[in-house]
mmCIF file of C-alpha atoms and ligand atoms in Angstrom:
data_model
loop_
_atom_site.group_PDB
_atom_site.id
_atom_site.type_symbol
_atom_site.label_atom_id
_atom_site.label_comp_id
_atom_site.label_asym_id
_atom_site.label_seq_id
_atom_site.Cartn_x
_atom_site.Cartn_y
_atom_site.Cartn_z
ATOM 1 C CA MET A 189 14.669 4.108 8.906
ATOM 2 C CA ALA A 190 10.938 4.671 9.216
ATOM 3 C CA GLN A 191 9.604 6.291 12.375
ATOM 4 C CA MET A 192 7.597 3.553 14.110
ATOM 5 C CA TYR A 193 5.236 3.482 17.059
ATOM 6 C CA PHE A 194 3.889 0.591 19.098
ATOM 7 C CA ASP A 195 0.996 0.303 21.555
ATOM 8 C CA GLU A 196 3.019 1.379 24.589
ATOM 9 C CA ASP A 197 4.110 4.603 22.805
ATOM 10 C CA LEU A 198 0.546 5.558 21.899
ATOM 11 C CA SER A 199 -2.380 7.160 23.717
ATOM 12 C CA LEU A 200 -6.091 7.203 22.943
ATOM 13 C CA GLU A 201 -6.396 10.492 24.797
ATOM 14 C CA PRO A 202 -6.789 12.764 21.715
ATOM 15 C CA LEU A 203 -9.998 10.866 20.842
ATOM 16 C CA VAL A 204 -11.461 10.299 24.300
ATOM 17 C CA GLY A 205 -14.719 12.201 24.754
ATOM 18 C CA ARG A 206 -14.887 12.952 21.028
ATOM 19 C CA THR A 207 -17.245 11.434 18.469
ATOM 20 C CA VAL A 208 -15.897 9.500 15.503
ATOM 21 C CA ALA A 209 -18.063 9.152 12.387
ATOM 22 C CA ILE A 210 -17.244 6.226 10.120
ATOM 23 C CA LEU A 211 -18.551 6.828 6.588
ATOM 24 C CA GLY A 212 -19.225 3.446 4.965
ATOM 25 C CA TYR A 213 -19.623 -0.021 6.439
ATOM 26 C CA GLY A 214 -17.895 -2.185 3.836
ATOM 27 C CA SER A 215 -14.566 -3.985 4.020
ATOM 28 C CA GLN A 216 -12.757 -1.277 6.028
ATOM 29 C CA GLY A 217 -15.803 0.466 7.512
ATOM 30 C CA HIS A 218 -17.136 -2.435 9.565
ATOM 31 C CA ALA A 219 -13.646 -3.174 10.877
ATOM 32 C CA HIS A 220 -12.879 0.412 11.909
ATOM 33 C CA ALA A 221 -16.304 0.937 13.490
ATOM 34 C CA GLN A 222 -16.116 -2.281 15.521
ATOM 35 C CA ASN A 223 -12.445 -2.001 16.540
ATOM 36 C CA LEU A 224 -12.843 1.626 17.627
ATOM 37 C CA ARG A 225 -15.980 0.778 19.603
ATOM 38 C CA ASP A 226 -14.208 -2.145 21.286
ATOM 39 C CA SER A 227 -11.355 0.244 22.125
ATOM 40 C CA GLY A 228 -13.884 2.373 24.041
ATOM 41 C CA LEU A 229 -14.495 5.232 21.595
ATOM 42 C CA ASP A 230 -17.844 6.790 20.621
ATOM 43 C CA VAL A 231 -18.672 5.750 17.079
ATOM 44 C CA LEU A 232 -21.415 6.818 14.670
ATOM 45 C CA VAL A 233 -21.838 5.263 11.228
ATOM 46 C CA GLY A 234 -22.774 7.436 8.230
ATOM 47 C CA LEU A 235 -24.439 5.753 5.245
ATOM 48 C CA ARG A 236 -27.228 5.794 2.706
ATOM 49 C CA PRO A 237 -30.128 3.339 3.134
ATOM 50 C CA GLY A 238 -29.189 -0.133 1.863
ATOM 51 C CA ASN A 239 -27.392 -3.350 2.752
ATOM 52 C CA SER A 240 -24.567 -1.727 4.684
ATOM 53 C CA TRP A 241 -27.007 0.384 6.667
ATOM 54 C CA ASP A 242 -28.958 -2.719 7.711
ATOM 55 C CA ARG A 243 -25.783 -4.580 8.661
ATOM 56 C CA ALA A 244 -24.467 -1.699 10.775
ATOM 57 C CA VAL A 245 -27.812 -1.448 12.603
ATOM 58 C CA GLU A 246 -27.748 -5.220 13.215
ATOM 59 C CA ASP A 247 -24.267 -4.813 14.676
ATOM 60 C CA GLY A 248 -25.666 -2.313 17.156
ATOM 61 C CA PHE A 249 -24.440 0.981 15.684
ATOM 62 C CA ASP A 250 -26.144 4.347 15.636
ATOM 63 C CA VAL A 251 -26.508 4.741 11.850
ATOM 64 C CA ARG A 252 -27.575 7.970 10.164
ATOM 65 C CA PRO A 253 -27.271 9.758 6.833
ATOM 66 C CA VAL A 254 -23.788 11.100 6.055
ATOM 67 C CA ALA A 255 -24.763 14.773 6.464
ATOM 68 C CA ASP A 256 -26.144 14.096 9.963
ATOM 69 C CA VAL A 257 -23.080 12.296 11.279
ATOM 70 C CA VAL A 258 -20.774 14.984 9.859
ATOM 71 C CA ARG A 259 -22.691 17.585 11.907
ATOM 72 C CA GLU A 260 -22.379 15.405 15.052
ATOM 73 C CA ALA A 261 -18.813 14.207 14.798
ATOM 74 C CA ASP A 262 -15.407 15.577 15.725
ATOM 75 C CA LEU A 263 -13.609 13.202 13.354
ATOM 76 C CA VAL A 264 -14.968 11.929 10.036
ATOM 77 C CA MET A 265 -13.290 8.837 8.549
ATOM 78 C CA PHE A 266 -13.913 8.269 4.808
ATOM 79 C CA LEU A 267 -14.406 4.548 4.223
ATOM 80 C CA LEU A 268 -16.488 4.930 1.079
ATOM 81 C CA PRO A 269 -15.148 3.632 -2.249
ATOM 82 C CA ASP A 270 -12.404 6.015 -3.429
ATOM 83 C CA GLU A 271 -14.289 6.836 -6.614
ATOM 84 C CA VAL A 272 -17.442 7.798 -4.669
ATOM 85 C CA GLN A 273 -15.719 9.977 -2.060
ATOM 86 C CA PRO A 274 -15.423 13.241 -4.071
ATOM 87 C CA LYS A 275 -19.154 13.401 -4.799
ATOM 88 C CA VAL A 276 -20.198 12.521 -1.240
ATOM 89 C CA TYR A 277 -17.674 15.073 0.030
ATOM 90 C CA GLU A 278 -19.105 17.863 -2.156
ATOM 91 C CA GLN A 279 -22.760 17.086 -1.513
ATOM 92 C CA GLU A 280 -22.931 15.831 2.065
ATOM 93 C CA VAL A 281 -19.693 16.514 3.911
ATOM 94 C CA ARG A 282 -18.427 19.949 2.906
ATOM 95 C CA PRO A 283 -21.719 21.815 3.506
ATOM 96 C CA ASN A 284 -21.732 20.486 7.089
ATOM 97 C CA LEU A 285 -18.063 20.888 8.013
ATOM 98 C CA ARG A 286 -17.008 23.218 10.782
ATOM 99 C CA ALA A 287 -13.642 24.559 11.846
ATOM 100 C CA GLY A 288 -11.649 22.244 14.104
ATOM 101 C CA GLN A 289 -13.016 18.989 12.732
ATOM 102 C CA VAL A 290 -10.743 16.196 11.534
ATOM 103 C CA LEU A 291 -11.109 14.541 8.124
ATOM 104 C CA ALA A 292 -9.483 11.127 7.989
ATOM 105 C CA PHE A 293 -8.733 8.767 5.101
ATOM 106 C CA ALA A 294 -7.580 5.146 4.847
ATOM 107 C CA HIS A 295 -5.962 5.742 1.456
ATOM 108 C CA GLY A 296 -4.439 8.969 0.182
ATOM 109 C CA PHE A 297 -5.770 8.883 -3.396
ATOM 110 C CA ASN A 298 -8.355 11.682 -3.292
ATOM 111 C CA ILE A 299 -6.233 14.115 -1.311
ATOM 112 C CA HIS A 300 -2.987 13.393 -3.157
ATOM 113 C CA PHE A 301 -4.599 13.637 -6.591
ATOM 114 C CA GLY A 302 -6.620 16.731 -5.663
ATOM 115 C CA GLN A 303 -10.085 15.166 -5.965
ATOM 116 C CA ILE A 304 -11.014 16.414 -2.476
ATOM 117 C CA ARG A 305 -9.743 19.842 -1.336
ATOM 118 C CA PRO A 306 -10.733 20.457 2.275
ATOM 119 C CA PRO A 307 -10.884 23.974 3.745
ATOM 120 C CA SER A 308 -7.807 25.120 5.676
ATOM 121 C CA ASP A 309 -9.475 25.113 9.115
ATOM 122 C CA VAL A 310 -9.804 21.317 9.454
ATOM 123 C CA ASP A 311 -7.147 18.664 10.102
ATOM 124 C CA VAL A 312 -6.598 16.153 7.299
ATOM 125 C CA ILE A 313 -5.031 12.868 8.355
ATOM 126 C CA LEU A 314 -4.359 9.402 6.998
ATOM 127 C CA VAL A 315 -4.637 6.116 8.864
ATOM 128 C CA ALA A 316 -4.083 3.420 6.257
ATOM 129 C CA PRO A 317 -4.185 -0.187 7.442
ATOM 130 C CA LYS A 318 -1.858 -2.429 5.450
ATOM 131 C CA GLY A 319 -4.353 -5.248 5.079
ATOM 132 C CA PRO A 320 -7.873 -6.113 3.908
ATOM 133 C CA GLY A 321 -10.684 -4.878 6.158
ATOM 134 C CA HIS A 322 -11.842 -8.332 7.148
ATOM 135 C CA LEU A 323 -8.415 -9.059 8.566
ATOM 136 C CA VAL A 324 -8.292 -5.680 10.317
ATOM 137 C CA ARG A 325 -11.288 -6.930 12.275
ATOM 138 C CA ARG A 326 -10.396 -10.623 12.639
ATOM 139 C CA VAL A 327 -6.807 -10.060 13.760
ATOM 140 C CA TYR A 328 -8.001 -7.439 16.296
ATOM 141 C CA THR A 329 -10.504 -9.877 17.838
ATOM 142 C CA GLU A 330 -7.694 -12.428 18.101
ATOM 143 C CA GLY A 331 -5.617 -9.945 20.110
ATOM 144 C CA GLY A 332 -3.293 -8.902 17.286
ATOM 145 C CA GLY A 333 -3.276 -6.006 14.868
ATOM 146 C CA VAL A 334 -2.769 -5.123 11.212
ATOM 147 C CA PRO A 335 -0.008 -2.508 10.756
ATOM 148 C CA ALA A 336 -0.993 0.970 9.607
ATOM 149 C CA LEU A 337 0.603 4.008 8.008
ATOM 150 C CA VAL A 338 -0.240 7.447 9.407
ATOM 151 C CA ALA A 339 0.285 10.856 7.820
ATOM 152 C CA VAL A 340 -0.815 14.462 8.105
ATOM 153 C CA HIS A 341 -1.795 16.520 5.066
ATOM 154 C CA GLN A 342 -3.066 19.530 6.963
ATOM 155 C CA ASP A 343 -2.560 20.391 10.635
ATOM 156 C CA ALA A 344 -5.007 23.150 11.587
ATOM 157 C CA SER A 345 -5.195 22.135 15.249
ATOM 158 C CA GLY A 346 -1.503 21.516 15.822
ATOM 159 C CA ARG A 347 -2.441 18.050 17.103
ATOM 160 C CA ALA A 348 -3.200 16.249 13.846
ATOM 161 C CA MET A 349 -0.440 13.633 14.191
ATOM 162 C CA ASP A 350 -1.452 12.809 17.774
ATOM 163 C CA THR A 351 -5.023 12.298 16.580
ATOM 164 C CA ALA A 352 -3.868 10.014 13.754
ATOM 165 C CA LEU A 353 -1.740 7.982 16.176
ATOM 166 C CA ALA A 354 -4.650 7.659 18.625
ATOM 167 C CA TYR A 355 -6.913 6.436 15.820
ATOM 168 C CA ALA A 356 -4.281 3.895 14.739
ATOM 169 C CA LYS A 357 -4.018 2.635 18.306
ATOM 170 C CA ALA A 358 -7.811 2.267 18.603
ATOM 171 C CA LEU A 359 -7.778 0.285 15.360
ATOM 172 C CA GLY A 360 -5.315 -2.174 16.895
ATOM 173 C CA ALA A 361 -2.447 -1.196 14.581
ATOM 174 C CA GLY A 362 -0.129 -0.440 17.521
ATOM 175 C CA ARG A 363 -0.084 -4.162 18.321
ATOM 176 C CA ALA A 364 1.746 -4.607 14.994
ATOM 177 C CA ALA A 365 3.427 -1.319 13.985
ATOM 178 C CA VAL A 366 2.351 2.230 13.169
ATOM 179 C CA LEU A 367 4.625 3.938 10.638
ATOM 180 C CA THR A 368 4.674 7.613 9.773
ATOM 181 C CA THR A 369 4.541 8.487 6.098
ATOM 182 C CA THR A 370 3.139 11.131 3.743
ATOM 183 C CA PHE A 371 -0.068 11.052 1.671
ATOM 184 C CA ARG A 372 2.142 10.885 -1.413
ATOM 185 C CA GLU A 373 4.218 7.923 -0.225
ATOM 186 C CA GLU A 374 1.168 5.976 0.958
ATOM 187 C CA THR A 375 -0.791 6.632 -2.244
ATOM 188 C CA GLU A 376 2.006 5.742 -4.645
ATOM 189 C CA THR A 377 3.269 2.678 -2.774
ATOM 190 C CA ASP A 378 -0.260 1.379 -2.162
ATOM 191 C CA LEU A 379 -1.205 1.664 -5.835
ATOM 192 C CA PHE A 380 2.107 0.101 -6.885
ATOM 193 C CA GLY A 381 1.809 -2.751 -4.397
ATOM 194 C CA GLU A 382 -1.705 -3.707 -5.404
ATOM 195 C CA GLN A 383 -1.000 -3.416 -9.130
ATOM 196 C CA ALA A 384 2.444 -4.958 -9.464
ATOM 197 C CA VAL A 385 2.595 -7.467 -6.627
ATOM 198 C CA LEU A 386 -0.354 -8.163 -4.340
ATOM 199 C CA CYS A 387 -3.325 -8.187 -6.702
ATOM 200 C CA GLY A 388 -2.242 -7.715 -10.320
ATOM 201 C CA GLY A 389 1.062 -9.542 -10.035
ATOM 202 C CA VAL A 390 -0.165 -12.501 -8.004
ATOM 203 C CA SER A 391 -3.440 -13.113 -9.853
ATOM 204 C CA HIS A 392 -1.744 -13.046 -13.240
ATOM 205 C CA LEU A 393 1.092 -15.248 -11.992
ATOM 206 C CA ILE A 394 -1.526 -17.805 -10.906
ATOM 207 C CA GLN A 395 -3.400 -17.589 -14.202
ATOM 208 C CA ALA A 396 -0.239 -17.912 -16.287
ATOM 209 C CA GLY A 397 0.971 -20.902 -14.270
ATOM 210 C CA PHE A 398 -2.428 -22.574 -14.482
ATOM 211 C CA GLU A 399 -2.730 -21.986 -18.232
ATOM 212 C CA THR A 400 0.791 -23.307 -18.868
ATOM 213 C CA LEU A 401 0.033 -26.577 -17.081
ATOM 214 C CA VAL A 402 -3.430 -27.083 -18.579
ATOM 215 C CA GLU A 403 -2.243 -26.269 -22.111
ATOM 216 C CA ALA A 404 0.444 -28.925 -21.667
ATOM 217 C CA GLY A 405 -2.264 -31.499 -20.930
ATOM 218 C CA TYR A 406 -2.227 -31.668 -17.139
ATOM 219 C CA GLN A 407 -5.517 -31.977 -15.207
ATOM 220 C CA PRO A 408 -7.047 -28.610 -14.255
ATOM 221 C CA GLU A 409 -7.707 -29.809 -10.688
ATOM 222 C CA VAL A 410 -4.062 -30.740 -10.212
ATOM 223 C CA ALA A 411 -3.006 -27.393 -11.676
ATOM 224 C CA TYR A 412 -5.406 -25.540 -9.350
ATOM 225 C CA PHE A 413 -3.991 -27.135 -6.210
ATOM 226 C CA GLU A 414 -0.451 -26.574 -7.442
ATOM 227 C CA VAL A 415 -0.577 -22.881 -8.319
ATOM 228 C CA LEU A 416 -3.478 -21.428 -6.323
ATOM 229 C CA HIS A 417 -4.465 -23.456 -3.264
ATOM 230 C CA GLU A 418 -0.891 -24.073 -2.165
ATOM 231 C CA LEU A 419 0.020 -20.405 -2.586
ATOM 232 C CA LYS A 420 -1.761 -19.609 0.676
ATOM 233 C CA LEU A 421 0.325 -22.153 2.539
ATOM 234 C CA ILE A 422 3.557 -20.724 1.132
ATOM 235 C CA VAL A 423 2.470 -17.128 1.800
ATOM 236 C CA ASP A 424 1.622 -18.004 5.415
ATOM 237 C CA LEU A 425 5.212 -19.207 5.857
ATOM 238 C CA ILE A 426 6.576 -16.023 4.254
ATOM 239 C CA TYR A 427 4.312 -13.906 6.517
ATOM 240 C CA GLU A 428 5.521 -15.722 9.620
ATOM 241 C CA LYS A 429 9.212 -16.305 8.832
ATOM 242 C CA GLY A 430 10.243 -14.308 5.770
ATOM 243 C CA LEU A 431 11.541 -15.707 2.488
ATOM 244 C CA SER A 432 14.453 -17.535 4.127
ATOM 245 C CA GLY A 433 12.128 -19.094 6.702
ATOM 246 C CA MET A 434 9.807 -20.267 3.940
ATOM 247 C CA ARG A 435 12.788 -21.715 2.101
ATOM 248 C CA GLU A 436 13.733 -23.687 5.213
ATOM 249 C CA SER A 437 10.341 -25.404 5.140
ATOM 250 C CA ILE A 438 10.412 -26.426 1.498
ATOM 251 C CA SER A 439 12.592 -29.190 0.059
ATOM 252 C CA ASP A 440 16.093 -28.389 -1.159
ATOM 253 C CA THR A 441 14.866 -29.328 -4.628
ATOM 254 C CA ALA A 442 12.168 -26.651 -4.408
ATOM 255 C CA GLU A 443 14.685 -24.169 -3.021
ATOM 256 C CA PHE A 444 17.156 -24.828 -5.885
ATOM 257 C CA GLY A 445 14.322 -24.420 -8.410
ATOM 258 C CA ASP A 446 13.316 -21.181 -6.688
ATOM 259 C CA TYR A 447 16.801 -19.689 -7.224
ATOM 260 C CA VAL A 448 17.328 -20.832 -10.819
ATOM 261 C CA SER A 449 13.811 -20.434 -12.248
ATOM 262 C CA GLY A 450 12.313 -17.514 -10.296
ATOM 263 C CA PRO A 451 14.505 -14.910 -12.022
ATOM 264 C CA LYS A 452 13.442 -16.311 -15.409
ATOM 265 C CA VAL A 453 9.765 -15.619 -14.616
ATOM 266 C CA ILE A 454 10.405 -12.267 -12.964
ATOM 267 C CA GLY A 455 13.273 -11.109 -15.172
ATOM 268 C CA GLU A 456 14.274 -7.797 -16.699
ATOM 269 C CA ALA A 457 11.023 -7.540 -18.694
ATOM 270 C CA SER A 458 8.970 -7.719 -15.487
ATOM 271 C CA ARG A 459 11.208 -5.212 -13.703
ATOM 272 C CA LYS A 460 10.907 -2.830 -16.632
ATOM 273 C CA ALA A 461 7.121 -3.219 -16.510
ATOM 274 C CA MET A 462 7.204 -2.493 -12.762
ATOM 275 C CA ARG A 463 9.204 0.713 -13.300
ATOM 276 C CA GLU A 464 6.718 1.814 -15.978
ATOM 277 C CA ILE A 465 3.752 1.051 -13.707
ATOM 278 C CA LEU A 466 5.365 3.111 -10.949
ATOM 279 C CA ALA A 467 6.071 5.989 -13.345
ATOM 280 C CA ASP A 468 2.412 6.039 -14.459
ATOM 281 C CA ILE A 469 1.320 6.150 -10.820
ATOM 282 C CA GLN A 470 3.763 8.950 -9.956
ATOM 283 C CA SER A 471 2.824 11.081 -12.961
ATOM 284 C CA GLY A 472 -0.895 10.815 -12.183
ATOM 285 C CA ARG A 473 -1.557 8.999 -15.462
ATOM 286 C CA PHE A 474 -3.059 5.946 -13.752
ATOM 287 C CA ALA A 475 -5.238 8.162 -11.526
ATOM 288 C CA ARG A 476 -6.491 10.108 -14.542
ATOM 289 C CA GLU A 477 -7.408 6.893 -16.379
ATOM 290 C CA TRP A 478 -9.285 5.506 -13.367
ATOM 291 C CA ILE A 479 -11.139 8.780 -12.733
ATOM 292 C CA LEU A 480 -12.080 8.970 -16.421
ATOM 293 C CA GLU A 481 -13.159 5.312 -16.454
ATOM 294 C CA ASN A 482 -15.529 6.049 -13.575
ATOM 295 C CA ALA A 483 -16.834 9.211 -15.230
ATOM 296 C CA LEU A 484 -17.691 7.123 -18.306
ATOM 297 C CA GLY A 485 -19.636 4.538 -16.286
ATOM 298 C CA ARG A 486 -16.795 1.966 -16.069
ATOM 299 C CA PRO A 487 -17.049 0.312 -19.528
ATOM 300 C CA MET A 488 -13.560 -1.248 -19.454
ATOM 301 C CA PHE A 489 -13.720 -2.187 -15.798
ATOM 302 C CA SER A 490 -17.034 -4.013 -16.239
ATOM 303 C CA ALA A 491 -15.859 -5.871 -19.336
ATOM 304 C CA MET A 492 -12.605 -6.974 -17.701
ATOM 305 C CA ARG A 493 -14.384 -8.050 -14.523
ATOM 306 C CA ALA A 494 -16.882 -10.163 -16.494
ATOM 307 C CA ARG A 495 -14.129 -11.767 -18.559
ATOM 308 C CA GLU A 496 -11.881 -12.572 -15.585
ATOM 309 C CA ARG A 497 -14.728 -14.195 -13.660
ATOM 310 C CA THR A 498 -15.076 -16.885 -16.334
ATOM 311 C CA HIS A 499 -11.370 -17.820 -16.394
ATOM 312 C CA PRO A 500 -10.978 -21.634 -16.170
ATOM 313 C CA VAL A 501 -9.053 -21.356 -12.883
ATOM 314 C CA GLU A 502 -12.159 -19.742 -11.407
ATOM 315 C CA VAL A 503 -14.499 -22.400 -12.747
ATOM 316 C CA VAL A 504 -12.468 -25.324 -11.443
ATOM 317 C CA GLY A 505 -11.697 -23.481 -8.222
ATOM 318 C CA GLU A 506 -15.309 -22.864 -7.373
ATOM 319 C CA ALA A 507 -16.144 -26.550 -7.713
ATOM 320 C CA LEU A 508 -13.148 -27.615 -5.622
ATOM 321 C CA ARG A 509 -13.703 -25.095 -2.829
ATOM 322 C CA GLU A 510 -17.266 -26.333 -2.475
ATOM 323 C CA LYS A 511 -15.782 -29.693 -1.443
ATOM 324 C CA MET A 512 -13.615 -27.972 1.182
ATOM 325 C CA PRO A 513 -16.066 -25.995 3.318
ATOM 326 C CA PHE A 514 -13.428 -25.590 6.048
ATOM 327 C CA ILE A 515 -11.712 -23.031 3.816
ATOM 328 C CA ARG A 516 -14.580 -20.544 3.937
ATOM 329 C CA ARG A 517 -14.213 -18.366 7.014
ATOM 330 C CA ARG A 518 -17.066 -16.220 8.355
HETATM 331 P P1 NDP B 200 -16.212 -0.977 0.267
HETATM 332 O O1 NDP B 200 -16.580 -0.927 -1.163
HETATM 333 O O2 NDP B 200 -15.953 -2.314 0.890
HETATM 334 O O3 NDP B 200 -17.333 -0.262 1.156
HETATM 335 C C1 NDP B 200 -17.849 0.976 0.794
HETATM 336 C C2 NDP B 200 -18.948 1.382 1.765
HETATM 337 O O4 NDP B 200 -19.405 2.686 1.369
HETATM 338 C C3 NDP B 200 -20.165 0.473 1.758
HETATM 339 O O5 NDP B 200 -20.622 0.319 3.081
HETATM 340 C C4 NDP B 200 -21.179 1.250 0.919
HETATM 341 O O6 NDP B 200 -22.505 1.004 1.330
HETATM 342 C C5 NDP B 200 -20.820 2.667 1.268
HETATM 343 N N1 NDP B 200 -21.242 3.628 0.247
HETATM 344 C C6 NDP B 200 -21.014 3.562 -1.087
HETATM 345 N N2 NDP B 200 -21.523 4.637 -1.705
HETATM 346 C C7 NDP B 200 -22.081 5.415 -0.735
HETATM 347 C C8 NDP B 200 -22.765 6.654 -0.729
HETATM 348 N N3 NDP B 200 -22.975 7.333 -1.867
HETATM 349 N N4 NDP B 200 -23.198 7.150 0.448
HETATM 350 C C9 NDP B 200 -22.997 6.476 1.597
HETATM 351 N N5 NDP B 200 -22.345 5.285 1.656
HETATM 352 C C10 NDP B 200 -21.907 4.756 0.515
HETATM 353 O O7 NDP B 200 -14.925 -0.013 0.448
HETATM 354 P P2 NDP B 200 -13.516 -0.388 1.099
HETATM 355 O O8 NDP B 200 -13.696 -0.646 2.541
HETATM 356 O O9 NDP B 200 -12.797 -1.376 0.243
HETATM 357 O O10 NDP B 200 -12.706 0.996 0.898
HETATM 358 C C11 NDP B 200 -12.903 2.101 1.745
HETATM 359 C C12 NDP B 200 -11.606 2.904 1.804
HETATM 360 O O11 NDP B 200 -10.594 2.114 2.431
HETATM 361 C C13 NDP B 200 -11.034 3.296 0.440
HETATM 362 O O12 NDP B 200 -10.443 4.573 0.594
HETATM 363 C C14 NDP B 200 -9.952 2.258 0.198
HETATM 364 O O13 NDP B 200 -8.904 2.684 -0.647
HETATM 365 C C15 NDP B 200 -9.437 2.083 1.607
HETATM 366 N N6 NDP B 200 -8.736 0.820 1.855
HETATM 367 C C16 NDP B 200 -9.370 -0.356 1.563
HETATM 368 C C17 NDP B 200 -8.769 -1.553 1.851
HETATM 369 C C18 NDP B 200 -9.553 -2.824 1.749
HETATM 370 O O14 NDP B 200 -9.183 -3.770 2.409
HETATM 371 N N7 NDP B 200 -10.622 -2.942 0.995
HETATM 372 C C19 NDP B 200 -7.379 -1.609 2.377
HETATM 373 C C20 NDP B 200 -6.859 -0.314 2.783
HETATM 374 C C21 NDP B 200 -7.515 0.849 2.466
HETATM 375 P P3 NDP B 200 -23.651 0.368 0.381
HETATM 376 O O15 NDP B 200 -23.911 -0.998 0.928
HETATM 377 O O16 NDP B 200 -24.791 1.303 0.584
HETATM 378 O O17 NDP B 200 -23.120 0.362 -1.018
HETATM 379 MG MG1 MG B 201 -3.235 -1.429 0.025
HETATM 380 MG MG1 MG B 202 -5.372 0.268 -2.246
#
């Protein structure tokens, strides 16, 4: 059973009177900076000049170059793209680090795979929200929270876990659940989840379902509503009530079809693929490929992104969503 903490078990005290620097103001960065500020902490934002910088200034933050905020701060949270972090660490963070500071991450990749190796006199912690940044912010403003995993890689101060828990509380995660883990468990499960289920699995399930219907002569618009639009409604039920709760809301015909046909789509071949994906993550093979891809200027990534953007489900979807402006949130 995982060790779990909730708001009433947690204290902000380890971060009160200390300065938190948020590096980056993208999906996670804007959410962390704003939630921590609303929780009463002192927040600086570290960036390079550009769009994010302008947005953070507009949102009322004290924004400065990365090197400057590292010199100011007691805790430095890395919310830069994972593939950018090692270079920014070498050039702007490490030269300005001092003993007793805390380095924090929202994903364990660079520490677990040895791309960032901090000196032994700083704490190294993980506070990884289990949700997209925009929801980390939206759910917090609605009074809820997105759950988070916390871990300690290096405990120079002897208080690293308390600091991680305080950060998770300030982020709003204690309103959902804060779970203790390790950098290794977070990194491997996060990569597996996004590849096999949440992103890779779901998007290819949608595309395959769409293509099957359209190839059989059905209208693309009908196929879009069936396999993409409606997915959100089903997932909302799963999120609120679990699989059994979702199955209570659908017809018995749909539920019967779920039991007899689901295992045909996700059968032994898919499970074997999942085990292979996990093995490649655990061995570091996936990490090596992604690091190499970045070092080469992302040729495969760019080609795949361009190709996927023109998929027919995207073309029909864009036209349909334009007719449903209520769907677009902030
Ligand atoms: P984004 O790509 O959304 O944002 C990155 C930010 O870093 C931008 O503000 C960008 O600013 C800034 N940036 C990029 N390069 C530099 C640089 N050289 N110097 C200074 N600033 C720079 O990242 P995410 O929020 O998606 O990811 C951040 C971390 O959070 C990652 O570790 C990721 O794994 C983790 N995470 C992300 C989740 C998500 O929901 N996206 C979920 C859980 C964890 P600019 O406008 O200048 O490019
Ligand atoms: Mg994730
Ligand atoms: Mg991830």
